[in-house]
Amino acid sequence: MGFIVIVDDELSIADALSRLFQMHGLEVTTFQNAANAWQYIDENIDNIDLVITDLVMPEMSGQQLFQKIKNSYPYLPVIVMSGKATASDAVELMKEGVYDFFIKPFENIDKIVLIVKKAIELKEIKKENISLKSKLSESIAFQKIIGKSKKMVEIYETVTQVAPTKASVLITGETGTGKEEIAEAIHKLSGRKGQLVKVNCAALTETLLESELFGHEKGAFTGAIKTRLGRFELANEGTIFLDEIGEVSQNIQVKLLRVLQHKQFERVGGEQPITVDVRIISATNKNLAEKIKEGTFREDLYFRLNVINIHMPPLRERVEDIPLLVKHFIDRFSKEHSKEIVGITPRALRVLMAYSWSGNVRELMNVIENMVILSRDEILDVVHIPSYIMDEISKKPEFSLSDGNQDYETIKIKLGTPLEDIEKIYITQLLQKYKNKAKVAQISGIGRKTLYNKLKKWGMDSGKEEDYQKS
């Protein structure tokens, strides 16, 4: 069973085709106007398997209807028919993606029925392939962004919805939360032909930033020995990412506003307007609303930039994502630095989850890279965590080295206990309780070989495993 929409201003032809297809078990609805047909298709797309349209019609042509369908529902096959088109017209339409071309008057009715049934069969395959490609594109776009917390899932959904549009996006959030990665994801999912061009607005002086953004003509200033294209021109048909947008001067704000409003600008030292098609994504860790009140940021520019706002939460507000991030960074840096780190102990992970992370994901990434590089063990542990993190954690009223599982221990550490003593205290108490090295290795998450080496270093190794196996 399949559902066909037939569009032809000649009612007799539409009715004849309708009766033919119904005789073969297909459902059909007919229209004499392409605009009305498009409205119906758009509202009932889930139920439609094929569109057959005449080429030449008043108001909206069959080719225009095909383009609308192609742009919105590329998996839906369209067959065009005409008694006036030439062979070259048919070839061109087929190149554009039309499934087939029927010439009026119809000569081989059986062949038409076979073509129609084949088109309906292939529609579902094409729809499934497009769905898989879409999921693959999303997977690639989000591969740098790690997290399954509710806040991150909401951000993924927003990015997926916003990406195909032309709307300007303002990404807000603290330093290190992943604003640039979100900009990259939006561009990858946008389908824009041009490249993503990044500009750090805080890294350049006003004069240099103006030249960087808009380019300059030869002789515009001392040292301008040749004409230089700006970032907006380089991003034509693509996306420009303006990081730290809150740092730009009033003069450049005016020029940015013009680009947003009219898609035009002049190079420094130039008079010829340059028109570009650029999607603008900006980011800031500043409170732009406060800067507007202070008079340092234009309100009209803010509204133009902030058509869609995506706020990146700090890491402390999505602690549940830390284990995923830690695993990702361990895998990444183990590979990059040719290390054989296979994981992290529960107690070390608990420390990382208790830390405040003022530098957010970027700080966590740097910490894990540091731990991976400096570790001589296969499993990262508390001893590998930088001292400044342990210093903060040790000042908390009670420091737990357990993940809450009954097989792990909670150890109370006095305020000010040196980092190097914490691990020894923990291991000593476990040995006193369990009298078994294998059990202690299991509970602490430390490999047996590593544990034996530590005990030997501390002068606590009896040399006989059975000494620890007595109950």
Coordinates of C-alpha atoms in Angstrom, one line a residue:
M1 CA 0.0 0.0 0.0
G2 CA 1.2 3.5 -0.9
F3 CA -0.1 7.0 -0.9
I4 CA 0.3 9.2 -4.0
V5 CA -0.4 12.9 -4.5
I6 CA -1.1 13.8 -8.1
V7 CA -1.0 17.5 -9.2
D8 CA -2.2 18.5 -12.7
D9 CA -4.3 21.4 -13.8
E10 CA -6.0 19.1 -16.3
L11 CA -8.6 17.3 -14.2
S12 CA -9.2 14.5 -16.8
I13 CA -5.5 13.4 -16.6
A14 CA -5.4 13.6 -12.8
D15 CA -8.6 11.5 -12.6
A16 CA -7.4 8.9 -15.1
L17 CA -4.1 8.4 -13.2
S18 CA -6.0 8.2 -9.9
R19 CA -8.3 5.4 -11.2
L20 CA -5.3 3.6 -12.6
F21 CA -3.3 3.5 -9.4
Q22 CA -6.4 2.7 -7.2
M23 CA -6.9 -0.4 -9.4
H24 CA -3.4 -1.5 -8.2
G25 CA -4.2 -1.0 -4.6
L26 CA -2.7 2.5 -4.1
E27 CA -4.3 5.4 -2.4
V28 CA -4.5 8.7 -4.3
T29 CA -5.4 12.3 -3.7
T30 CA -5.4 14.9 -6.5
F31 CA -4.9 18.7 -6.8
Q32 CA -5.2 21.1 -9.8
N33 CA -3.1 23.7 -8.0
A34 CA 0.6 23.2 -7.0
A35 CA 0.4 25.7 -4.1
N36 CA -2.6 23.8 -2.5
A37 CA -0.8 20.6 -3.1
W38 CA 2.3 21.8 -1.4
Q39 CA 0.3 22.9 1.7
Y40 CA -1.2 19.4 1.9
I41 CA 2.1 17.7 1.4
D42 CA 3.7 19.8 4.1
E43 CA 0.9 19.1 6.6
N44 CA 0.7 15.3 5.8
I45 CA 4.2 14.4 5.0
D46 CA 4.3 11.3 7.2
N47 CA 1.5 9.7 5.1
I48 CA 2.8 10.5 1.6
D49 CA 4.9 8.1 -0.4
L50 CA 5.1 9.8 -3.9
V51 CA 4.2 13.0 -5.7
I52 CA 3.4 13.0 -9.4
T53 CA 3.1 16.6 -10.8
D54 CA 2.6 18.2 -14.2
L55 CA 5.5 20.5 -15.2
V56 CA 3.7 23.5 -16.7
M57 CA 0.9 25.0 -14.5
P58 CA -0.3 28.5 -13.7
E59 CA 1.0 30.3 -10.5
M60 CA 3.4 27.6 -9.1
S61 CA 5.0 25.3 -11.7
G62 CA 5.8 21.6 -11.2
Q63 CA 9.5 22.4 -11.0
Q64 CA 8.9 25.0 -8.2
L65 CA 6.9 22.4 -6.3
F66 CA 9.7 19.8 -6.8
Q67 CA 12.2 22.3 -5.4
K68 CA 10.1 22.9 -2.3
I69 CA 9.8 19.2 -1.7
K70 CA 13.5 18.6 -2.4
N71 CA 14.5 21.3 0.1
S72 CA 12.2 20.2 2.9
Y73 CA 11.7 16.4 2.3
P74 CA 14.6 15.1 0.1
Y75 CA 13.6 11.5 0.7
L76 CA 10.2 12.0 -1.0
P77 CA 10.3 10.9 -4.7
V78 CA 8.8 13.2 -7.3
I79 CA 7.8 12.2 -10.8
V80 CA 7.3 15.0 -13.3
M81 CA 5.0 14.7 -16.4
S82 CA 4.6 17.0 -19.4
G83 CA 3.4 17.1 -23.0
K84 CA 5.3 20.2 -23.7
A85 CA 8.8 19.6 -22.3
T86 CA 11.8 18.6 -24.5
A87 CA 14.1 15.7 -23.9
S88 CA 16.7 18.2 -22.6
D89 CA 14.2 19.5 -20.1
A90 CA 13.7 15.9 -18.8
V91 CA 17.4 15.3 -18.6
E92 CA 17.9 18.5 -16.6
L93 CA 15.1 17.6 -14.2
M94 CA 16.5 14.2 -13.7
K95 CA 19.9 15.7 -12.9
E96 CA 18.3 17.9 -10.2
G97 CA 16.8 14.8 -8.5
V98 CA 13.4 14.1 -10.1
Y99 CA 12.8 10.4 -9.8
D100 CA 11.4 10.0 -13.3
F101 CA 9.8 11.9 -16.2
F102 CA 6.5 10.8 -17.9
I103 CA 5.7 12.2 -21.4
K104 CA 2.1 12.9 -22.2
P105 CA 0.2 11.2 -23.7
F106 CA 1.1 8.1 -21.8
E107 CA 1.9 5.1 -24.1
N108 CA 3.0 2.3 -21.8
I109 CA 0.6 2.2 -18.8
D110 CA 2.1 -1.0 -17.3
K111 CA 5.5 0.6 -17.3
I112 CA 4.2 3.6 -15.5
V113 CA 2.6 1.4 -12.8
L114 CA 5.9 -0.5 -12.3
I115 CA 7.9 2.8 -12.0
V116 CA 5.5 4.2 -9.5
K117 CA 5.6 1.0 -7.3
K118 CA 9.4 1.0 -7.5
A119 CA 9.5 4.7 -6.4
I120 CA 7.3 4.0 -3.4
E121 CA 9.6 1.1 -2.4
L122 CA 12.8 3.2 -2.6
K123 CA 11.2 6.0 -0.7
E124 CA 11.5 4.2 2.6
I125 CA 15.0 3.1 2.0
K126 CA 16.1 6.7 1.1
K127 CA 14.3 8.1 4.1
E128 CA 16.1 5.6 6.4
N129 CA 19.5 6.4 4.8
I130 CA 19.0 10.1 5.3
S131 CA 18.0 9.5 8.9
L132 CA 21.2 7.4 9.4
K133 CA 23.3 10.2 7.8
S134 CA 21.7 12.8 10.0
K135 CA 22.5 10.7 13.1
L136 CA 26.1 10.3 11.9
S137 CA 26.4 14.0 11.3
E138 CA 25.2 14.7 14.8
S139 CA 27.6 12.2 16.2
I140 CA 30.5 13.8 14.4
A141 CA 29.3 17.3 15.3
F142 CA 29.1 16.5 19.1
Q143 CA 32.2 14.3 19.3
K144 CA 34.1 17.0 21.2
I145 CA 31.3 17.6 23.6
I146 CA 31.0 15.1 26.4
G147 CA 28.0 14.9 28.8
K148 CA 24.7 13.2 29.4
S149 CA 23.3 15.4 32.1
K150 CA 19.9 17.0 31.7
K151 CA 21.4 20.4 31.0
M152 CA 23.7 19.0 28.3
V153 CA 20.9 17.0 26.6
E154 CA 18.9 20.2 26.4
I155 CA 21.8 22.0 24.8
Y156 CA 22.2 19.2 22.2
E157 CA 18.5 19.5 21.3
T158 CA 18.8 23.3 21.0
V159 CA 21.9 23.0 18.8
T160 CA 20.2 20.5 16.5
Q161 CA 17.2 22.7 16.1
V162 CA 19.1 25.9 15.6
A163 CA 21.9 24.7 13.3
P164 CA 20.0 24.5 10.0
T165 CA 18.6 28.1 10.4
K166 CA 20.4 31.4 9.6
A167 CA 19.7 32.8 13.1
S168 CA 22.6 34.5 15.0
V169 CA 23.6 32.6 18.2
L170 CA 25.1 34.0 21.4
I171 CA 26.8 31.4 23.5
T172 CA 27.3 32.5 27.2
G173 CA 29.1 30.8 30.0
E174 CA 32.2 30.8 32.2
T175 CA 35.7 30.4 30.7
G176 CA 36.4 26.7 29.9
T177 CA 32.8 25.5 29.6
G178 CA 33.0 24.5 25.9
K179 CA 31.6 27.5 24.1
E180 CA 33.9 27.1 21.1
E181 CA 33.0 23.4 20.8
I182 CA 29.3 24.3 20.6
A183 CA 30.0 26.9 17.9
E184 CA 31.8 24.1 15.9
A185 CA 28.8 21.8 16.4
I186 CA 26.4 24.4 15.1
H187 CA 28.5 25.0 12.0
K188 CA 28.9 21.3 11.2
L189 CA 25.2 20.7 11.5
S190 CA 24.3 23.8 9.5
G191 CA 25.0 22.5 6.1
R192 CA 26.6 25.8 5.1
K193 CA 29.1 25.4 2.2
G194 CA 31.7 27.9 3.6
Q195 CA 34.2 27.3 6.4
L196 CA 34.0 28.2 10.1
V197 CA 36.3 31.2 10.8
K198 CA 37.2 31.9 14.4
V199 CA 38.2 35.3 15.8
N200 CA 39.3 35.9 19.4
C201 CA 38.1 39.5 19.8
A202 CA 40.0 40.0 23.1
A203 CA 43.4 39.0 21.7
L204 CA 43.7 42.1 19.3
T205 CA 43.8 45.8 19.7
E206 CA 40.9 47.8 18.1
T207 CA 42.9 48.7 15.0
L208 CA 44.2 45.2 14.4
L209 CA 40.8 43.6 15.1
E210 CA 39.1 46.0 12.6
S211 CA 41.6 44.9 9.9
E212 CA 41.3 41.3 10.9
L213 CA 37.5 41.3 10.6
F214 CA 37.0 43.5 7.6
G215 CA 40.3 43.4 5.8
H216 CA 42.1 46.4 4.4
E217 CA 43.0 48.0 1.1
K218 CA 46.6 48.5 -0.1
G219 CA 48.0 51.6 1.4
A220 CA 45.2 51.9 4.0
F221 CA 47.9 52.4 6.7
T222 CA 51.6 52.1 7.2
G223 CA 52.6 48.6 6.4
A224 CA 49.6 47.8 4.3
I225 CA 51.6 46.8 1.2
K226 CA 48.8 44.8 -0.4
T227 CA 45.0 44.3 -0.2
R228 CA 44.1 41.8 2.5
L229 CA 40.8 39.9 2.8
G230 CA 39.1 40.0 6.3
R231 CA 37.6 37.2 8.2
F232 CA 34.1 38.1 7.1
E233 CA 35.1 37.6 3.5
L234 CA 36.9 34.4 4.3
A235 CA 33.7 33.1 6.0
N236 CA 31.4 33.9 3.1
E237 CA 28.7 31.2 2.8
G238 CA 30.0 29.9 6.1
T239 CA 30.1 30.9 9.7
I240 CA 32.1 33.3 11.7
F241 CA 32.7 32.7 15.4
L242 CA 33.4 35.9 17.4
D243 CA 34.8 34.8 20.8
E244 CA 34.8 37.2 23.7
I245 CA 32.4 39.5 21.9
G246 CA 32.0 41.6 25.1
E247 CA 35.5 43.0 24.6
V248 CA 35.0 44.8 21.3
S249 CA 35.1 48.6 21.1
Q250 CA 32.1 50.8 20.3
N251 CA 33.5 51.6 16.9
I252 CA 33.7 47.9 15.9
Q253 CA 30.3 47.3 17.4
V254 CA 28.8 49.8 15.0
K255 CA 30.4 48.0 12.0
L256 CA 29.3 44.6 13.3
L257 CA 25.7 45.9 13.6
R258 CA 25.8 47.0 9.9
V259 CA 27.0 43.5 8.9
L260 CA 24.1 41.9 10.8
Q261 CA 21.5 44.3 9.4
H262 CA 22.7 44.7 5.8
K263 CA 25.2 42.0 5.2
Q264 CA 27.7 44.7 4.1
F265 CA 30.9 46.4 5.1
E266 CA 33.9 48.2 3.7
R267 CA 37.5 47.1 4.1
V268 CA 39.7 49.5 6.1
G269 CA 40.7 52.3 3.7
G270 CA 38.1 51.2 1.1
E271 CA 34.9 52.7 -0.2
Q272 CA 33.4 49.9 -2.1
P273 CA 30.7 48.0 -0.1
I274 CA 31.3 44.3 0.1
T275 CA 28.3 42.0 0.5
V276 CA 28.6 38.6 2.3
D277 CA 26.4 35.7 3.4
V278 CA 27.8 34.9 6.8
R279 CA 26.1 33.3 9.8
I280 CA 27.4 34.9 13.1
I281 CA 27.9 33.0 16.3
S282 CA 29.4 34.9 19.2
A283 CA 30.4 34.0 22.7
T284 CA 31.2 35.7 25.9
N285 CA 31.9 35.1 29.6
K286 CA 30.7 38.6 30.4
N287 CA 27.3 39.8 31.5
L288 CA 26.3 41.8 28.4
A289 CA 23.2 43.1 30.1
E290 CA 25.3 44.7 32.7
K291 CA 27.6 46.1 30.0
I292 CA 24.6 47.6 28.3
K293 CA 23.6 49.4 31.6
E294 CA 27.2 50.6 31.9
G295 CA 27.0 52.0 28.3
T296 CA 29.9 49.9 27.0
F297 CA 27.9 47.6 24.8
R298 CA 25.2 48.5 22.3
E299 CA 21.7 47.2 23.1
D300 CA 20.7 47.0 19.4
L301 CA 23.8 44.9 18.7
Y302 CA 23.0 42.7 21.6
F303 CA 19.5 41.9 20.3
R304 CA 20.9 41.2 16.9
L305 CA 23.5 38.8 18.2
N306 CA 21.2 37.1 20.8
V307 CA 18.5 35.8 18.5
I308 CA 19.2 32.4 20.0
N309 CA 21.0 32.1 23.4
I310 CA 22.8 29.0 24.5
H311 CA 24.1 29.1 28.1
M312 CA 26.9 26.6 28.9
P313 CA 26.6 25.5 32.5
P314 CA 29.7 25.4 34.7
L315 CA 31.1 22.0 35.5
R316 CA 30.1 22.2 39.1
E317 CA 26.4 22.3 37.9
R318 CA 26.8 19.0 36.0
V319 CA 29.0 17.0 38.3
E320 CA 27.4 13.8 37.0
D321 CA 29.2 14.4 33.7
I322 CA 32.7 14.3 35.4
P323 CA 33.1 10.5 35.2
L324 CA 32.4 10.6 31.4
L325 CA 34.8 13.5 30.9
V326 CA 37.5 11.8 33.0
K327 CA 37.3 8.6 30.9
H328 CA 37.3 10.5 27.7
F329 CA 40.4 12.5 28.6
I330 CA 42.2 9.4 30.0
D331 CA 41.6 7.6 26.7
R332 CA 42.6 10.6 24.7
F333 CA 45.8 11.5 26.5
S334 CA 46.9 7.9 27.0
K335 CA 46.9 7.6 23.2
E336 CA 48.5 11.0 22.6
H337 CA 51.3 10.4 25.0
S338 CA 51.8 6.7 24.4
K339 CA 50.8 5.8 28.0
E340 CA 49.0 2.6 29.1
I341 CA 46.6 4.2 31.6
V342 CA 43.5 2.0 31.8
G343 CA 41.4 3.9 34.3
I344 CA 41.1 5.7 37.6
T345 CA 40.3 4.5 41.2
P346 CA 36.9 5.3 42.7
R347 CA 38.4 7.3 45.4
A348 CA 40.4 9.5 43.0
L349 CA 37.3 10.0 40.9
R350 CA 35.4 11.0 44.1
V351 CA 38.0 13.6 44.8
L352 CA 37.6 15.0 41.3
M353 CA 33.8 15.1 41.6
A354 CA 34.1 17.0 44.9
Y355 CA 36.4 19.7 43.6
S356 CA 34.9 23.0 42.5
W357 CA 36.5 23.4 39.0
S358 CA 36.7 27.1 38.6
G359 CA 38.3 26.5 35.2
N360 CA 35.5 24.1 34.2
V361 CA 36.1 21.4 31.5
R362 CA 39.3 23.0 30.3
E363 CA 40.8 22.8 33.8
L364 CA 39.7 19.2 34.2
M365 CA 41.2 18.4 30.8
N366 CA 44.5 19.9 31.8
V367 CA 44.5 18.1 35.2
I368 CA 43.9 14.7 33.6
E369 CA 46.6 15.2 31.0
N370 CA 49.0 16.1 33.8
M371 CA 48.0 13.0 35.7
V372 CA 48.4 10.7 32.7
I373 CA 51.8 12.1 31.8
L374 CA 53.3 11.9 35.3
S375 CA 51.7 8.6 36.4
R376 CA 53.9 5.5 36.4
D377 CA 50.9 3.3 37.3
E378 CA 48.2 1.8 35.0
I379 CA 45.4 3.2 37.1
L380 CA 45.3 6.9 38.2
D381 CA 44.9 7.4 41.9
V382 CA 44.7 10.1 44.6
V383 CA 48.5 10.4 44.7
H384 CA 48.5 11.6 41.0
I385 CA 46.0 14.4 41.6
P386 CA 47.7 17.9 41.8
S387 CA 48.3 19.1 45.3
Y388 CA 46.2 22.3 44.9
I389 CA 43.1 20.2 44.4
M390 CA 43.9 18.0 47.4
D391 CA 44.5 21.1 49.5
E392 CA 41.0 22.3 48.7
I393 CA 39.4 19.0 49.3
S394 CA 41.3 18.4 52.6
K395 CA 39.8 21.6 54.0
K396 CA 36.3 20.2 53.8
P397 CA 34.8 18.9 57.1
E398 CA 35.0 15.3 56.1
F399 CA 37.0 13.9 53.3
S400 CA 35.6 10.6 51.9
L401 CA 37.8 8.3 49.9
S402 CA 34.8 6.0 49.2
D403 CA 32.3 6.0 46.4
G404 CA 29.6 4.9 48.8
N405 CA 29.8 1.2 48.0
Q406 CA 29.9 -1.1 51.1
D407 CA 33.1 -2.7 49.8
Y408 CA 34.9 0.7 50.1
E409 CA 36.0 2.6 53.1
T410 CA 35.4 6.1 54.4
I411 CA 38.5 7.5 56.0
K412 CA 38.5 10.7 58.1
I413 CA 41.5 12.9 57.5
K414 CA 42.5 15.7 59.8
L415 CA 42.6 19.2 58.4
G416 CA 46.0 20.1 57.0
T417 CA 47.2 16.5 56.5
P418 CA 49.9 16.5 53.8
L419 CA 49.0 15.0 50.5
E420 CA 51.7 12.4 50.7
D421 CA 50.4 11.0 54.0
I422 CA 46.8 10.6 52.9
E423 CA 47.4 7.5 50.7
K424 CA 49.6 5.9 53.4
I425 CA 47.0 6.4 56.1
Y426 CA 44.3 5.0 53.8
I427 CA 46.3 1.9 52.9
T428 CA 47.4 1.3 56.5
Q429 CA 43.8 1.4 57.8
L430 CA 42.7 -1.1 55.1
L431 CA 45.5 -3.5 55.9
Q432 CA 44.7 -3.3 59.6
K433 CA 41.0 -4.1 58.9
Y434 CA 41.3 -6.8 56.2
K435 CA 44.8 -8.3 56.8
N436 CA 44.9 -9.2 53.1
K437 CA 46.9 -7.5 50.3
A438 CA 44.7 -8.8 47.5
K439 CA 41.6 -7.5 49.2
V440 CA 43.2 -4.1 49.9
A441 CA 44.3 -3.9 46.2
Q442 CA 40.7 -4.6 45.2
I443 CA 39.1 -2.1 47.6
S444 CA 41.5 0.7 46.9
G445 CA 41.5 0.2 43.1
I446 CA 45.3 -0.1 43.1
G447 CA 46.9 -3.0 41.1
R448 CA 48.6 -5.7 43.3
K449 CA 52.1 -5.0 41.8
T450 CA 51.6 -1.3 42.5
L451 CA 50.4 -1.9 46.1
Y452 CA 53.4 -4.2 46.8
N453 CA 55.8 -1.5 45.5
K454 CA 54.2 1.1 47.7
L455 CA 54.3 -1.1 50.8
K456 CA 58.0 -1.8 50.1
K457 CA 58.7 1.9 49.8
W458 CA 57.0 2.6 53.1
G459 CA 58.8 -0.3 54.8
M460 CA 55.5 -2.2 55.4
D461 CA 56.1 -5.3 53.2
S462 CA 56.5 -8.5 55.2
G463 CA 57.4 -10.4 52.0
K464 CA 54.8 -13.0 52.6
E465 CA 51.3 -12.7 51.3
E466 CA 50.0 -15.3 53.8
D467 CA 50.8 -12.8 56.6
Y468 CA 47.8 -10.8 55.4
Q469 CA 45.5 -13.7 54.8
K470 CA 44.8 -14.6 58.5
S471 CA 41.4 -13.7 59.7

